[in-house]
Tab-separated table of C-alpha atoms in Angstrom:
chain	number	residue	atom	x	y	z
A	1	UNK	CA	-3.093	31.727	22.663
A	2	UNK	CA	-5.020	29.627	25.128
A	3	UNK	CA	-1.908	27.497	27.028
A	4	UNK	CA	-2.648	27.165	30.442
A	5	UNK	CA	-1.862	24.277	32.518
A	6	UNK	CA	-5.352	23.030	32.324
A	7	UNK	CA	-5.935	20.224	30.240
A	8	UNK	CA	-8.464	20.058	27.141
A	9	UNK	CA	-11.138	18.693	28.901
A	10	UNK	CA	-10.589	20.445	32.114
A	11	UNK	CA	-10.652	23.855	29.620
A	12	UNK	CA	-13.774	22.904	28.296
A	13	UNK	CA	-15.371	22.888	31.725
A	14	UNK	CA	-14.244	26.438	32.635
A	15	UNK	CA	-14.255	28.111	29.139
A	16	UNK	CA	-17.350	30.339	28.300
A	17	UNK	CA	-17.298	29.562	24.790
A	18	UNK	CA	-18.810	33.215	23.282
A	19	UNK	CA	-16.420	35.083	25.212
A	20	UNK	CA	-13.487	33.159	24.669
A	21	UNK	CA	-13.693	33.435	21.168
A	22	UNK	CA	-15.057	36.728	21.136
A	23	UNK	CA	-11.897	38.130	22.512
A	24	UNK	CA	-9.488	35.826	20.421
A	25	UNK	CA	-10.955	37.646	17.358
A	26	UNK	CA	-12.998	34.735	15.867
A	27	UNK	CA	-16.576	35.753	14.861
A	28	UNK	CA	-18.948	33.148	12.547
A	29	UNK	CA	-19.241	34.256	9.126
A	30	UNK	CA	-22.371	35.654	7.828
A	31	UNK	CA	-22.834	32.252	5.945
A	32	UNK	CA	-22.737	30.305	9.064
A	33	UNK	CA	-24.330	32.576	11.310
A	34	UNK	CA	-27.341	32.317	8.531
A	35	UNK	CA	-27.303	28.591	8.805
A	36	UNK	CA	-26.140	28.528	5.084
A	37	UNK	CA	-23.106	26.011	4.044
A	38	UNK	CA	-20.528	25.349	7.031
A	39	UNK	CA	-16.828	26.382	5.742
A	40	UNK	CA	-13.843	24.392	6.579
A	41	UNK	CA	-10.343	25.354	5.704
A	42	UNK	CA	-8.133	23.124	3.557
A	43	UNK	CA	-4.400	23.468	3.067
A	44	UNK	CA	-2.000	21.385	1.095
A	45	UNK	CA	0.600	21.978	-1.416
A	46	UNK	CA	-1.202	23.206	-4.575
A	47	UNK	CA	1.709	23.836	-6.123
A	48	UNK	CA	6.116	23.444	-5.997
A	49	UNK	CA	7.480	20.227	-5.400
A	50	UNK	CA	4.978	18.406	-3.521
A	51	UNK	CA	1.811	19.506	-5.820
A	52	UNK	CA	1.105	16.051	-6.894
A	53	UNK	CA	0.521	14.995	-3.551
A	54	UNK	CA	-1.912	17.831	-3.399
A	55	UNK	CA	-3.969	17.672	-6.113
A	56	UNK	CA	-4.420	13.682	-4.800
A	57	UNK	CA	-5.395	14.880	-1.340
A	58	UNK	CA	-7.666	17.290	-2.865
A	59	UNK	CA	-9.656	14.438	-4.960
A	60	UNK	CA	-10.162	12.587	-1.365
A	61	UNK	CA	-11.029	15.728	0.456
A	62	UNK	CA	-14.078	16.620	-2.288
A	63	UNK	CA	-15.230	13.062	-2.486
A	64	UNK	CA	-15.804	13.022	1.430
A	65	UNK	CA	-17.607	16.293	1.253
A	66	UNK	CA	-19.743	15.074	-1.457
A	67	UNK	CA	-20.733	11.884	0.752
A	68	UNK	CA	-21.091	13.939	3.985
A	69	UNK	CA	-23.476	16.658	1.663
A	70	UNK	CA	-25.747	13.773	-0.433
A	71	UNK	CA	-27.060	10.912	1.193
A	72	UNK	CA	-25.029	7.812	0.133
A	73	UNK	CA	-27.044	4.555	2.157
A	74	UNK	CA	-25.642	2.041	0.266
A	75	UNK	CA	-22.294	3.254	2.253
A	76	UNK	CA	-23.286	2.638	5.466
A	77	UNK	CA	-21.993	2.248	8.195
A	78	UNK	CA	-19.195	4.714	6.849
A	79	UNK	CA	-19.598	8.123	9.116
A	80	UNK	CA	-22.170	10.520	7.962
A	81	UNK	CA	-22.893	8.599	4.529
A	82	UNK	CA	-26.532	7.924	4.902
A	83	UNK	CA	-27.782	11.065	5.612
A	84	UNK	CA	-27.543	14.575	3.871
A	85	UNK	CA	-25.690	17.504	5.301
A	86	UNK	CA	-25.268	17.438	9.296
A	87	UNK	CA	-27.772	15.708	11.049
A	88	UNK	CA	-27.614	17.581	14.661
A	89	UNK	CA	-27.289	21.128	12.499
A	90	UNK	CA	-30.367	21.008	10.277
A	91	UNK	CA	-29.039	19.160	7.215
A	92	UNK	CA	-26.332	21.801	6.413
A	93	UNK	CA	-23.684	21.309	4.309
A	94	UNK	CA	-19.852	21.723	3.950
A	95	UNK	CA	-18.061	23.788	1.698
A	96	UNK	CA	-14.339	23.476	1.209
A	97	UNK	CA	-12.167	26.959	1.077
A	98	UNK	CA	-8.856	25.434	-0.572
A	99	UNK	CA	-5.544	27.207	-0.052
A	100	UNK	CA	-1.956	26.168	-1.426
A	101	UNK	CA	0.435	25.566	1.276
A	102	UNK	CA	3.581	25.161	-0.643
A	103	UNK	CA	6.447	25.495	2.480
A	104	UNK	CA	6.126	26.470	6.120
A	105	UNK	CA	5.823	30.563	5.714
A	106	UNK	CA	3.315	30.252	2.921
A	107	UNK	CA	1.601	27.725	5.165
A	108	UNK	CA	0.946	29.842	8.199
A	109	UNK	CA	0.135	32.827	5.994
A	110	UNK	CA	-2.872	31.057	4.082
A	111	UNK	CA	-4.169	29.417	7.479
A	112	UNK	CA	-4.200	33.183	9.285
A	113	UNK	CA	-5.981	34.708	5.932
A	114	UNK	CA	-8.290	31.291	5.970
A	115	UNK	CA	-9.374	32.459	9.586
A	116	UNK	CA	-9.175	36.096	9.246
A	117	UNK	CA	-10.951	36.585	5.860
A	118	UNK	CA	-12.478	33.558	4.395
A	119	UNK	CA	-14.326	32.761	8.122
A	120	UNK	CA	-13.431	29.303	8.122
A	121	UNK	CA	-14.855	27.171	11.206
A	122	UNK	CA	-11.703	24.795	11.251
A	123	UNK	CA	-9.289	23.608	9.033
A	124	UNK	CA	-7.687	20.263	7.852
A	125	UNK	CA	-4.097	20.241	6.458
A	126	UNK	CA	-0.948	19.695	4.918
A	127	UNK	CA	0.332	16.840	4.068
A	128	UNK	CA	4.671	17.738	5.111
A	129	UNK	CA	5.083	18.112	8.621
A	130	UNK	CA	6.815	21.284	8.497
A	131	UNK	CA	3.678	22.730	6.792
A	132	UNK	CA	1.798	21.349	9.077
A	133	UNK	CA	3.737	22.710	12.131
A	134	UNK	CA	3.305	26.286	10.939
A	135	UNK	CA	-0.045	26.765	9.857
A	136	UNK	CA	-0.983	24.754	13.352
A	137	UNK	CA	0.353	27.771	15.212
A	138	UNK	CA	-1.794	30.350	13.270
A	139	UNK	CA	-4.849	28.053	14.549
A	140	UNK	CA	-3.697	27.511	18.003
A	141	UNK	CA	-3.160	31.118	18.377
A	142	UNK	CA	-6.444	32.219	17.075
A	143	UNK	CA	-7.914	29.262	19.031
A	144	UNK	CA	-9.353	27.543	16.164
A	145	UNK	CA	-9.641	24.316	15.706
A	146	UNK	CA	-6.973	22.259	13.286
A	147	UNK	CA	-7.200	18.560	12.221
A	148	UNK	CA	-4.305	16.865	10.578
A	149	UNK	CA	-4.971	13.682	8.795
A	150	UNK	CA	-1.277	12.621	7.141
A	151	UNK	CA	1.791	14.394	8.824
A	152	UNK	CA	3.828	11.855	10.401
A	153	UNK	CA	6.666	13.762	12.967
A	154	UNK	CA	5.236	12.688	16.840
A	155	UNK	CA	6.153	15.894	18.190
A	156	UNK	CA	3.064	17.821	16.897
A	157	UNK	CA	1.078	16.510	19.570
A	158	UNK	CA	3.576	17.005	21.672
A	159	UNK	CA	3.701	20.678	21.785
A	160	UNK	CA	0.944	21.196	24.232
A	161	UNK	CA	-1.454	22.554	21.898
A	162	UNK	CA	-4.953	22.826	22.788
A	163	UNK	CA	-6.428	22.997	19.204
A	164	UNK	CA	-4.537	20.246	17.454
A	165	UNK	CA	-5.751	17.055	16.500
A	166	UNK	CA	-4.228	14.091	14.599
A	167	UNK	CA	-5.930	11.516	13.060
A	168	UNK	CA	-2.987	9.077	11.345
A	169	UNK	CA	-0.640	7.229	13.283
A	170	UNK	CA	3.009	9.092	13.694
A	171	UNK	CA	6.347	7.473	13.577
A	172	UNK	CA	7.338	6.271	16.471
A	173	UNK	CA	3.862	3.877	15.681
A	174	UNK	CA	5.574	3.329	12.410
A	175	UNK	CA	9.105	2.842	13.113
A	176	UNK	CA	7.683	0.401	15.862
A	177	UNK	CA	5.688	-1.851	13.099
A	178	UNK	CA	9.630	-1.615	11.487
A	179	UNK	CA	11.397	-3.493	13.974
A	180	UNK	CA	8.308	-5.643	14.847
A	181	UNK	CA	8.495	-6.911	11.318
A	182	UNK	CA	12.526	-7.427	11.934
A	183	UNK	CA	11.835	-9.450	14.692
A	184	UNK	CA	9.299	-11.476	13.050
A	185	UNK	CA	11.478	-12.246	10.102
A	186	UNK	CA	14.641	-13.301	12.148
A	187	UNK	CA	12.392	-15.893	13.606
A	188	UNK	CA	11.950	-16.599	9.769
A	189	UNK	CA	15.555	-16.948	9.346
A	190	UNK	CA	16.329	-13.774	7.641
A	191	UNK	CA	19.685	-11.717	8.473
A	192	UNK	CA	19.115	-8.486	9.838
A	193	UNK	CA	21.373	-6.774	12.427
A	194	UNK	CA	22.455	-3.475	10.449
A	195	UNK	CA	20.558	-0.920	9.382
A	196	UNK	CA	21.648	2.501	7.467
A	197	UNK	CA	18.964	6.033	7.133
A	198	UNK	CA	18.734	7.709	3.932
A	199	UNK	CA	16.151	10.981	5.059
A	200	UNK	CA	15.661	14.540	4.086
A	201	UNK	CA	15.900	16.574	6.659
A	202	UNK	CA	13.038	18.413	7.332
A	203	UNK	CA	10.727	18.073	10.153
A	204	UNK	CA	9.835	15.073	8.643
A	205	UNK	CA	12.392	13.300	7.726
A	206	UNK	CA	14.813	14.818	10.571
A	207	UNK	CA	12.503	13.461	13.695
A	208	UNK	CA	11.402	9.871	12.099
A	209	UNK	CA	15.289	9.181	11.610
A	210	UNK	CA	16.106	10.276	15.186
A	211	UNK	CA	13.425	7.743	15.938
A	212	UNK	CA	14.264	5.165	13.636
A	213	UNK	CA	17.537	5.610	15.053
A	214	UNK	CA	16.614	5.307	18.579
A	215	UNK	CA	14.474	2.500	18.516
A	216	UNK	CA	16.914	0.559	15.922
A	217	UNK	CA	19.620	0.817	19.126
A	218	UNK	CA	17.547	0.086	21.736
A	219	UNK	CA	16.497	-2.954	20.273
A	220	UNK	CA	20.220	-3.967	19.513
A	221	UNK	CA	20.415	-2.845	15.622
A	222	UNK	CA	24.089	-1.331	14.238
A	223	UNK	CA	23.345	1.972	12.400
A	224	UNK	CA	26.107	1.812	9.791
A	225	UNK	CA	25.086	4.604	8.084
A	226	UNK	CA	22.791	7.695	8.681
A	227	UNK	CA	22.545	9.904	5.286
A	228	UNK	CA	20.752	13.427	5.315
A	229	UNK	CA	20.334	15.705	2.516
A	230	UNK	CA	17.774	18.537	1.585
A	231	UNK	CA	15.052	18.062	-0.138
A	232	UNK	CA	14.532	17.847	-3.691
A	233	UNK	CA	18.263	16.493	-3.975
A	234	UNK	CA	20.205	17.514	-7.410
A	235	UNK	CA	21.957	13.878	-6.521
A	236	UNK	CA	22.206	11.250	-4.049
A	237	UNK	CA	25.273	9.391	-5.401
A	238	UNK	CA	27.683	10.421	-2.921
A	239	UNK	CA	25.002	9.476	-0.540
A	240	UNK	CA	24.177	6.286	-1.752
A	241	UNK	CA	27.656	5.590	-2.582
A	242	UNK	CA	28.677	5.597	1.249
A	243	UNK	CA	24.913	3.218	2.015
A	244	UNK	CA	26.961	0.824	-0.049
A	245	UNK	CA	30.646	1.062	2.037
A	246	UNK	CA	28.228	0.414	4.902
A	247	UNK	CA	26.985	-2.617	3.880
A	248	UNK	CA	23.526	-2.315	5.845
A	249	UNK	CA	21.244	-5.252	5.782
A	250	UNK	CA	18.240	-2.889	5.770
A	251	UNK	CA	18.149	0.608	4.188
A	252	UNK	CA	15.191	2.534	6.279
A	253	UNK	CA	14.178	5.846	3.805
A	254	UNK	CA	12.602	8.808	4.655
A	255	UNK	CA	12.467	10.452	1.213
A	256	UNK	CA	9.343	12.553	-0.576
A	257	UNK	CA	8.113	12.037	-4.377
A	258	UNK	CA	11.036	13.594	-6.116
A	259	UNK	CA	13.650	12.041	-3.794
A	260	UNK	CA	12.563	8.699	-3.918
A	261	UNK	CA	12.356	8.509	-7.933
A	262	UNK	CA	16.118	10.114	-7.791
A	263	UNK	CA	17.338	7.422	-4.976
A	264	UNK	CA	15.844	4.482	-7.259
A	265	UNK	CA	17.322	5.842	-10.202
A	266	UNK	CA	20.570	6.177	-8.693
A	267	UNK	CA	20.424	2.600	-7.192
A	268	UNK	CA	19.719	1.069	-10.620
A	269	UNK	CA	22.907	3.108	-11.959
A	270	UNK	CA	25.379	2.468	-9.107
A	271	UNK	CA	23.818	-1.905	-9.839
A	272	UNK	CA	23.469	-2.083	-5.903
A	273	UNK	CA	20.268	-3.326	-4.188
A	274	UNK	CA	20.430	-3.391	-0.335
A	275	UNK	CA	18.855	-6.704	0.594
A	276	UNK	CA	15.857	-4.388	1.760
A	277	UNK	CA	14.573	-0.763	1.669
A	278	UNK	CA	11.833	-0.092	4.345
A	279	UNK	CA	10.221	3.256	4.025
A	280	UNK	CA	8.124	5.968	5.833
A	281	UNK	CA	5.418	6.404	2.784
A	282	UNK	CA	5.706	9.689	1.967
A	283	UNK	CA	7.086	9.383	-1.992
A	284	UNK	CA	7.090	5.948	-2.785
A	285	UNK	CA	3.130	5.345	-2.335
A	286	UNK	CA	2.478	8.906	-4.515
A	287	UNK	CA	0.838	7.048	-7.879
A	288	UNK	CA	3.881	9.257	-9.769
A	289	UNK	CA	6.421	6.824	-8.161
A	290	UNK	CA	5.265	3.892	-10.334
A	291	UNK	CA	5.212	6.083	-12.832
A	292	UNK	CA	8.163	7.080	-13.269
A	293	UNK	CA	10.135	3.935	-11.851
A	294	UNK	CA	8.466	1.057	-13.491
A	295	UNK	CA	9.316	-2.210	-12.686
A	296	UNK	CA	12.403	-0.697	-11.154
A	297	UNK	CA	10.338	0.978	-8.000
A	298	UNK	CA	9.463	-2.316	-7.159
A	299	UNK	CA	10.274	-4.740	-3.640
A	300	UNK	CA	10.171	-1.479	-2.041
A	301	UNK	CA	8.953	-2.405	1.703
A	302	UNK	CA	6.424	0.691	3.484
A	303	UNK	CA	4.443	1.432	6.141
A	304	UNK	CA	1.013	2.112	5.355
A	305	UNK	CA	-1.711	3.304	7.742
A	306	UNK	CA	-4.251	1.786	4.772
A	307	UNK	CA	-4.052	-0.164	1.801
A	308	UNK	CA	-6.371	-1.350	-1.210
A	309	UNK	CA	-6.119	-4.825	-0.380
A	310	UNK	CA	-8.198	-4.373	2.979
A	311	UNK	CA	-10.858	-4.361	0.726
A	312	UNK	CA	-10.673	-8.500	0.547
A	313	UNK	CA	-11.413	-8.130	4.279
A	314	UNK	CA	-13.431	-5.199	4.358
A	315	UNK	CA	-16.411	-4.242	1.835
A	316	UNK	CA	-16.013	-0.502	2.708
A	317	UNK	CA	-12.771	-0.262	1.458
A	318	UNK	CA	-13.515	-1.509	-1.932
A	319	UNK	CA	-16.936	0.680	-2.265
A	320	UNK	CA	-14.670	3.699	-1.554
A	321	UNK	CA	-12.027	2.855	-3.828
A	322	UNK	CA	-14.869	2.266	-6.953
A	323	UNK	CA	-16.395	5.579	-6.187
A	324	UNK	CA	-12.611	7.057	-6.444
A	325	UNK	CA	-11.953	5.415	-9.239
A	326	UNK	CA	-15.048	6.362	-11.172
A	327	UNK	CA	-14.586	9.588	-10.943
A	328	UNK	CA	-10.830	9.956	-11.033
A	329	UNK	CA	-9.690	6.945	-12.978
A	330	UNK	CA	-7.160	6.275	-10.180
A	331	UNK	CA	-6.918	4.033	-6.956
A	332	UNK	CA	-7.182	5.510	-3.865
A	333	UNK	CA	-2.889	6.108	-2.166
A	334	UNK	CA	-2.277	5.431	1.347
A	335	UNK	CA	-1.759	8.749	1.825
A	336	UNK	CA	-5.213	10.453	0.401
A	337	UNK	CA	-7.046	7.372	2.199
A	338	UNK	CA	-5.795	9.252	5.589
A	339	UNK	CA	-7.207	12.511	4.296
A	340	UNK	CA	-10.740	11.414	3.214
A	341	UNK	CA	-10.487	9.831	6.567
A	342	UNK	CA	-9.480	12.937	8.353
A	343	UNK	CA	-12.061	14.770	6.487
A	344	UNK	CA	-15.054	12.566	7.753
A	345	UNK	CA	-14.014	12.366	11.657
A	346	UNK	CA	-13.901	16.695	11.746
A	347	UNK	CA	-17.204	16.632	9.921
A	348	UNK	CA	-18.172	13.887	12.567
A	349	UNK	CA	-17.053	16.308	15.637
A	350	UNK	CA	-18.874	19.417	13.400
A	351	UNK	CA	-22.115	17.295	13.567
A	352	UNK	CA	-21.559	16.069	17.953
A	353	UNK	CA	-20.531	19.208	19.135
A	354	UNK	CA	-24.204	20.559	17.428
A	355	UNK	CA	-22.601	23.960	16.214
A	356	UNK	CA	-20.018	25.674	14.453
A	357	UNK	CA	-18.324	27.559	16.894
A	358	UNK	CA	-15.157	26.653	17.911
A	359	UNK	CA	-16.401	25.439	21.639
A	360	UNK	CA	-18.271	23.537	19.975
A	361	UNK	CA	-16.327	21.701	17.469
A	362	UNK	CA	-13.636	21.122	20.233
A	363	UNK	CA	-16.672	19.022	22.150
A	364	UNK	CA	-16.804	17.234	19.496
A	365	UNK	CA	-13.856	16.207	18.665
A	366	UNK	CA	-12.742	15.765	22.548
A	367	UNK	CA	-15.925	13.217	22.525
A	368	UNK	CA	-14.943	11.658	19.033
A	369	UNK	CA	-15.517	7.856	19.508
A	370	UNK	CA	-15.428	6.103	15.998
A	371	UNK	CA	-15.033	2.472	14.953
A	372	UNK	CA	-13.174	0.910	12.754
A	373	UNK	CA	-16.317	-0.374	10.976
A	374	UNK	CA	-17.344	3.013	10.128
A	375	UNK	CA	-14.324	4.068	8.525
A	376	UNK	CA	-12.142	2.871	5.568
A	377	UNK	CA	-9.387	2.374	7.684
A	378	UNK	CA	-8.059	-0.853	9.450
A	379	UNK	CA	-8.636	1.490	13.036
A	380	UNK	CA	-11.235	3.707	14.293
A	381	UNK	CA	-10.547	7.515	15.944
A	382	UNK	CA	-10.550	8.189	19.086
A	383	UNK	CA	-8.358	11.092	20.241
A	384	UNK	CA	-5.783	11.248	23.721
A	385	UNK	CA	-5.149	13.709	26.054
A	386	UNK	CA	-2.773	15.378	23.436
A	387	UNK	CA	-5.203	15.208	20.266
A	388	UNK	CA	-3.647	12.426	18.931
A	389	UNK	CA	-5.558	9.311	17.944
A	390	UNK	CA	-5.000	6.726	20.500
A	391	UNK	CA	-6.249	4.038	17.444
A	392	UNK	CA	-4.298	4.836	14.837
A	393	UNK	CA	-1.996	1.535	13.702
A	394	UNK	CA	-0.765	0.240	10.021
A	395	UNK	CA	0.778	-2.372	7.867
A	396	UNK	CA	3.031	-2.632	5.855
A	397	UNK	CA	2.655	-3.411	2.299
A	398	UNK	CA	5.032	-4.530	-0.319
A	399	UNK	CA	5.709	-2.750	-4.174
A	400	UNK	CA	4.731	-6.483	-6.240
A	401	UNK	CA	3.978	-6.548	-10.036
A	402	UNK	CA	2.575	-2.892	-9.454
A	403	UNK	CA	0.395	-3.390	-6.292
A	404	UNK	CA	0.958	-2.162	-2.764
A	405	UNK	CA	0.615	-5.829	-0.987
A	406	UNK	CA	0.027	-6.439	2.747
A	407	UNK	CA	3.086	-8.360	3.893
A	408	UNK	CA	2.974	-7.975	7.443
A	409	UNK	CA	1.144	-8.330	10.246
A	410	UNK	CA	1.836	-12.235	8.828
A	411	UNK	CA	-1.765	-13.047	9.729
A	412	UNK	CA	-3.388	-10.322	7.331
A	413	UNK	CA	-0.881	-10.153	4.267
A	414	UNK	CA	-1.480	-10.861	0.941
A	415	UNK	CA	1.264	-12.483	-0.413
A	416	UNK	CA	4.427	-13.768	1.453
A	417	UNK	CA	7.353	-11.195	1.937
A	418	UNK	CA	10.343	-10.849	-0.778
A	419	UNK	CA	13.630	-10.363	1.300
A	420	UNK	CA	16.127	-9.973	0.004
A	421	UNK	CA	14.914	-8.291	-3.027
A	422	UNK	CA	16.382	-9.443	-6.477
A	423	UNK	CA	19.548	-8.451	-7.388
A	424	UNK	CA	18.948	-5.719	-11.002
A	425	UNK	CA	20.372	-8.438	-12.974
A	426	UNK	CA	17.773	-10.767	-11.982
A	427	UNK	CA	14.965	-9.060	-12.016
């Protein structure tokens, strides 16, 4: 494992690149050494509990590739759309090696046979944090290069990892847009001064409750209640039952597909509706939520590093979407948004660093400078010292008549706020 004290760029200066590599084990594969199609590695959850999120990612993932491999003009400025393959490498083209990454061991497994057999140049992946945490350390320790679009828990750029790089915003960014929309409602007149967690307690959900928890204190918030369980629950009743006893005036969620439909469902039984829920994506923006709430999934408050109605503001976004749609019959998720997105900025630092190995692709993304007008986000990428993207920011949208809704910032929402939600009986 490269982990000196240097830093990445100071590593870069001293590193000669064939050797390096040559004695970590990585060699190009005959199809890139011939100049054929570059491969990148892919790893999500293909299958188990988070599959649907998956096979959603994986739509996103192919559609980039597509744009990056055909020329698409009409999508300019969007990164690599009006030209064919990789400009600064001859016009070649990507291929995507898929692999399922179901839980952590299965993750780190599939990236080490993704670099050891199938020759992969990089890889992208995996949606859950814990995955994601894993399969990092097969990359870091081969000293190949890993870029995660949607995995939320800060500390994986925290661990000092020379490979890693994030292109979504993390939680504490999150959980700060939280009590920044607090604030901005108590100046509205709205009561808010407790707050309970309901999280799973993975990676995920364990670190963005520590932080929700953190920040909620510092800024003078009561935590009344703080509710873990393991994901996918058999029942949240007792849980939700003691959320209730509390009292909160904000419930703050942390809860994948599976959880959130059973926390909903449970809510609806038990006829109690906290005055708000505010959640960390993750479940409730999967296009299965709506699905199998309804009307009852609705008010729902989340964070949301993208949303369809940027489109009103910004062309891109709705181009995107219509190109999604017409080939999946769906609308684009906040959470596959981040992967196409991901997707794009590695086959950006592919195309600056002018070669495929890993020297090379680590140039590029060290030097990765994009705007926001050139992606489908509300914020460009441009990576720190610790690979995460210094740009990275959100909304946060509202679940209204079956539409994610910007609510907040105030000066770019849709449609005003509802808080409190309606009571069940009035809905």
């Amino acid at each position: 494992m490269v982990r000196s004290g240097v830093t990445r760029r100071e590593w870069l200066k001293v590193a000669s690149g064939a050797a390096v590599f040559a004695a970590g084990g990585w060699r190009a594969s005959p199809v890139s050494a011939q100049g054929g199609e570059i491969a990148i590695g892919a790893l999500y959850p293909l299958t188990g509990s988070l599959a649907l999120v998956g096979a959603d990612t994986r739509k996103a993932v192919e559609l980039a590739a597509e744009i990056v491999n055909t020329p698409h003009p009409d999508l300019a400025p969007l990164t690599l759309a009006a030209t064919s393959g990789l400009p600064k490498l001859g016009g070649r083209k990507l291929r995507v090696i898929w692999a399922d990454a179901k839980d952590p061991a299965t993750a780190r497994a599939e990236a080490e046979r993704l670099i050891d057999q199938e020759k992969v140049v990089a890889l992208m992946g995996c949606y859950a944090s814990g995955f994601t945490q894993t399969a990092s350390i097969a990359a870091e320790t081969r000293g190949i290069p890993f870029l995660n679009p949607e995995s939320s828990s800060p500390t994986l750029t925290e661990r000092g990892f020379k490979w890693f790089f994030r292109t979504g915003p993390h939680d504490r960014t999150f959980t700060s847009m939280f009590y920044q929309t607090f604030a901005d409602l108590k100046k509205r007149g709205r009561k808010i001064s407790k707050f309970a967690i309901l999280s799973e307690n993975t990676e995920f959900g364990a670190t963005a409750a520590r932080v929700e928890e953190e920040m909620g204190r510092q800024q003078g918030y009561q935590l009344v209640a703080r509710e873990m369980y393991t994901s996918p629950p058999a029942s949240l009743d007792a849980e939700l039952a003691r959320v209730r006893s509390a009292a909160p005036d904000v419930l703050i969620a942390n809860n994948y597909l599976i959880d959130a439909v059973t926390a909903i469902r449970t809510l609806k039984t038990m006829r109690y509706m906290p005055p708000a829920i505010v959640v960390q994506d993750s479940g409730y923006v999967q296009p299965d939520y709506l699905k199998q709430t309804g009307k009852d999934g609705y008010y729902v408050i989340s964070r949301a590093a993208w949303a369809l109605g940027l489109g009103a503001r910004k062309p891109l976004v709705r181009k995107i979407n219509e190109l999604f749609h017409g080939r999946y019959n769906q609308n684009m998720d906040e959470t596959n948004a981040r992967s196409f997105t991901g997707f794009l900025a590695l086959a950006d630092a592919l195309n600056r660093g002018g070669g495929t190995s890993p020297t090379q692709i680590l140039q590029g993304l060290l030097t990765t400078n994009v705007p926001a007008s050139d992606t489908i986000m509300p914020w460009g990428v441009k990576f720190d010292k610790d690979g995460q993207n210094e740009q990275a920011s959100g909304v946060m949208v509202q679940i209204l008549d079956a539409a994610y809704k910007v609510v907040w910032p105030f000066d770019l929402a849709e449609t005003p706020i509802v808080w409190p939600a309606p009571a069940w009986d009035k809905r």
